CSV table of C-alpha atoms in Angstrom, one decimal:
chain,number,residue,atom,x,y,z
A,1,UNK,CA,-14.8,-9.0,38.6
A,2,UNK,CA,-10.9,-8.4,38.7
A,3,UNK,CA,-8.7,-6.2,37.0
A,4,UNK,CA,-5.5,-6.7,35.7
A,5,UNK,CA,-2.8,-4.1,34.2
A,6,UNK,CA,0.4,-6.6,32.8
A,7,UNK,CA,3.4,-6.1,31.4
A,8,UNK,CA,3.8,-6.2,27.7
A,9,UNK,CA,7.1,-8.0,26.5
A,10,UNK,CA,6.9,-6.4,22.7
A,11,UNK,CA,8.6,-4.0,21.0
A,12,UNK,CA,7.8,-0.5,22.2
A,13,UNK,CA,5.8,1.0,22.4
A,14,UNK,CA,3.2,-1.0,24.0
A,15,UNK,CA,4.6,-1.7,27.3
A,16,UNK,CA,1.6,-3.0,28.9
A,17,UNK,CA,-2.3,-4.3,28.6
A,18,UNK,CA,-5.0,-4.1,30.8
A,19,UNK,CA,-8.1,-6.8,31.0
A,20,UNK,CA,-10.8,-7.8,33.7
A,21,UNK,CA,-11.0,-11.8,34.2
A,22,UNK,CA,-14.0,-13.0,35.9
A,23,UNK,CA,-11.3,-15.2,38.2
A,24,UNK,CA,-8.2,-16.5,39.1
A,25,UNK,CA,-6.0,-18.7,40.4
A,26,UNK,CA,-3.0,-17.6,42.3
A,27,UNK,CA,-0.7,-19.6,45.0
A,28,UNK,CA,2.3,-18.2,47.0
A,29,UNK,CA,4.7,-21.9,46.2
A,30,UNK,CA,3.5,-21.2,41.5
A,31,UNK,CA,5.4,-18.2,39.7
A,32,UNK,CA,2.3,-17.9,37.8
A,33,UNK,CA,-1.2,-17.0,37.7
A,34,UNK,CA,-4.2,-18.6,35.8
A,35,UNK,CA,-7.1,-15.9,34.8
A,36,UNK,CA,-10.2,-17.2,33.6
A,37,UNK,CA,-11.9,-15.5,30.6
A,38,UNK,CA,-15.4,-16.9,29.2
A,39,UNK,CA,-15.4,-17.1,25.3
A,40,UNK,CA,-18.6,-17.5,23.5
A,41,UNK,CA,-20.4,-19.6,26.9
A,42,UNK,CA,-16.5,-21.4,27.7
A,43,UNK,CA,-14.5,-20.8,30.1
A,44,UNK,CA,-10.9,-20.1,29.0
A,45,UNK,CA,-7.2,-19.9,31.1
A,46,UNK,CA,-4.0,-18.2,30.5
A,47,UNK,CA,-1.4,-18.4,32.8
A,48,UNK,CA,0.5,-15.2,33.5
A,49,UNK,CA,4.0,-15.0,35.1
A,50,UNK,CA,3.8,-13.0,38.6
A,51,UNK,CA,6.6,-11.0,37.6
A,52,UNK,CA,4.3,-9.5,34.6
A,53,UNK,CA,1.6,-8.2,36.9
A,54,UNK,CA,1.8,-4.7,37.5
A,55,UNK,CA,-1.8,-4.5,39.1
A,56,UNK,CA,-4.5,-7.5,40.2
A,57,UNK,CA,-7.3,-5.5,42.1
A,58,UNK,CA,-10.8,-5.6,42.3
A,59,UNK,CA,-11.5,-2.1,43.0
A,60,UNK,CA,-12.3,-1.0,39.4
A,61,UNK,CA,-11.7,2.5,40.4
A,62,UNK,CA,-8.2,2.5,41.4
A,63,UNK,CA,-7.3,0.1,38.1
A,64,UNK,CA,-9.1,2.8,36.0
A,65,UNK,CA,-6.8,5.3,37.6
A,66,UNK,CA,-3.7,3.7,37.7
A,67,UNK,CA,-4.4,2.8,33.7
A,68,UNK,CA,-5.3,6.6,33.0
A,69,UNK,CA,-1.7,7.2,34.7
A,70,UNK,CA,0.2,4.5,32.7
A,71,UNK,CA,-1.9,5.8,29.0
A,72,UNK,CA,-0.9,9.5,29.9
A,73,UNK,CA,2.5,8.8,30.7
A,74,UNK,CA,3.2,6.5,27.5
A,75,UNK,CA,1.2,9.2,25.5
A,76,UNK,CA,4.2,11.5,26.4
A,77,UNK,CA,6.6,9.8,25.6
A,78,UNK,CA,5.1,9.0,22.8
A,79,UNK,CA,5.1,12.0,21.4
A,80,UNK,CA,8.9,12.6,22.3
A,81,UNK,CA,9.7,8.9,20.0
A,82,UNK,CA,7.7,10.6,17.2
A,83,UNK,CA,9.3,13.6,17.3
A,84,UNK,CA,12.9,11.9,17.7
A,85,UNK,CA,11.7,9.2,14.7
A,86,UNK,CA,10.9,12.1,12.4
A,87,UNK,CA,14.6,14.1,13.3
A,88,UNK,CA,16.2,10.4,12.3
A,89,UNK,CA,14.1,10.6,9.3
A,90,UNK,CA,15.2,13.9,8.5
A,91,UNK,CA,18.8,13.1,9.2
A,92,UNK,CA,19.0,9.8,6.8
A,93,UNK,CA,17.3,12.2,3.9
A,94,UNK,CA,20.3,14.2,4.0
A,95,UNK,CA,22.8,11.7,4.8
A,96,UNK,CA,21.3,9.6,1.7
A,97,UNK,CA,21.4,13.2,-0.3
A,98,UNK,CA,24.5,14.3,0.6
A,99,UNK,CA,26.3,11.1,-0.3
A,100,UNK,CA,24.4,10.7,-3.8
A,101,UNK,CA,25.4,14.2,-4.6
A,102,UNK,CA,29.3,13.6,-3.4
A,103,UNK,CA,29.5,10.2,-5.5
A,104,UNK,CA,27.6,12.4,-8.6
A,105,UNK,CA,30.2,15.0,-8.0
A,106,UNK,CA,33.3,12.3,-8.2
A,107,UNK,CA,31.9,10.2,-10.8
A,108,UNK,CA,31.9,14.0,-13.0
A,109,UNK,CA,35.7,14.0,-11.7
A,110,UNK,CA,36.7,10.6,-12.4
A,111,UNK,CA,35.9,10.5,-16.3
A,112,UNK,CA,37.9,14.1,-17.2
A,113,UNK,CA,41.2,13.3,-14.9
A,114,UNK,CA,44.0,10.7,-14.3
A,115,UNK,CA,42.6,8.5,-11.4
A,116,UNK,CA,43.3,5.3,-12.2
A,117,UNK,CA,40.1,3.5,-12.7
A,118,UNK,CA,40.0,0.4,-14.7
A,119,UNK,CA,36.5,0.6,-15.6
A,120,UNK,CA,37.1,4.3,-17.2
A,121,UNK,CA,39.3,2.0,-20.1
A,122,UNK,CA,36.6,-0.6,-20.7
C-alpha cells in the first residue's frame, strides 16, 4: 500500500488531499504519475503531475504524521480566516448602514431646500 498527500489546486481552503493507491507508476523522463485505485472489482488510473506531490511513501506512519501536521496547521489558520471573514462581515454591515442612513438623511434634505434636483419638480 502507498500513501499519497497532493496538492489541491481549489479555492482555499483545501490546499491538499491525502489517499492510499494500491500502485503506481512513476518514471524519471514523464512529469506525471499514474496511481491505480480499484473501484467496485476494476482497476482505475489518474495521472498526477509530480509537481502536486507533496508525499508518496509507504511508511503509513510517517504519512499519518505528516497529514496530522498539515490538518493542524490549516485548522489554524483556519480559524484566523473565520475570524478575519466575520470582522469583513462586520465591517460591510456598517458600511451598508452607514451609507443607507447618510442617503436617508440627504433624501430628508433634498425635498425641504434648493438643491437643484429635477426629479423634486416631477
Amino acid at each position: 500500500m502507498y500513501y499519497v498527500i497532493k496538492k489541491q489546486h481549489t479555492v482555499p481552503p483545501a490546499t491538499f488531499i491525502s489517499f492510499h493507491v494500491l500502485k503506481y507508476i512513476a518514471s524519471k523522463n514523464n512529469e506525471s504519475v499514474i496511481f491505480e485505485f480499484q473501484k467496485n472489482g476494476k482497476a482505475l488510473r489518474k495521472w498526477v503531475k509530480k509537481e502536486d506531490i507533496i508525499l508518496l511513501t509507504n511508511d503509513k506512519e510517517y504519512f499519518l504524521k505528516t497529514l496530522k501536521h498539515f490538518e493542524k496547521i490549516e485548522e489554524n489558520l483556519q480559524q484566523a480566516v473565520d475570524e478575519a471573514q466575520k470582522q469583513l462581515d462586520n465591517s460591510i454591515k456598517v458600511f451598508s448602514e452607514t451609507m443607507q442612513s447618510e442617503i436617508d438623511k440627504y433624501c430628508e434634505i433634498k425635498a425641504s431646500s434648493d438643491i437643484p434636483c429635477i426629479l423634486k419638480n416631477l
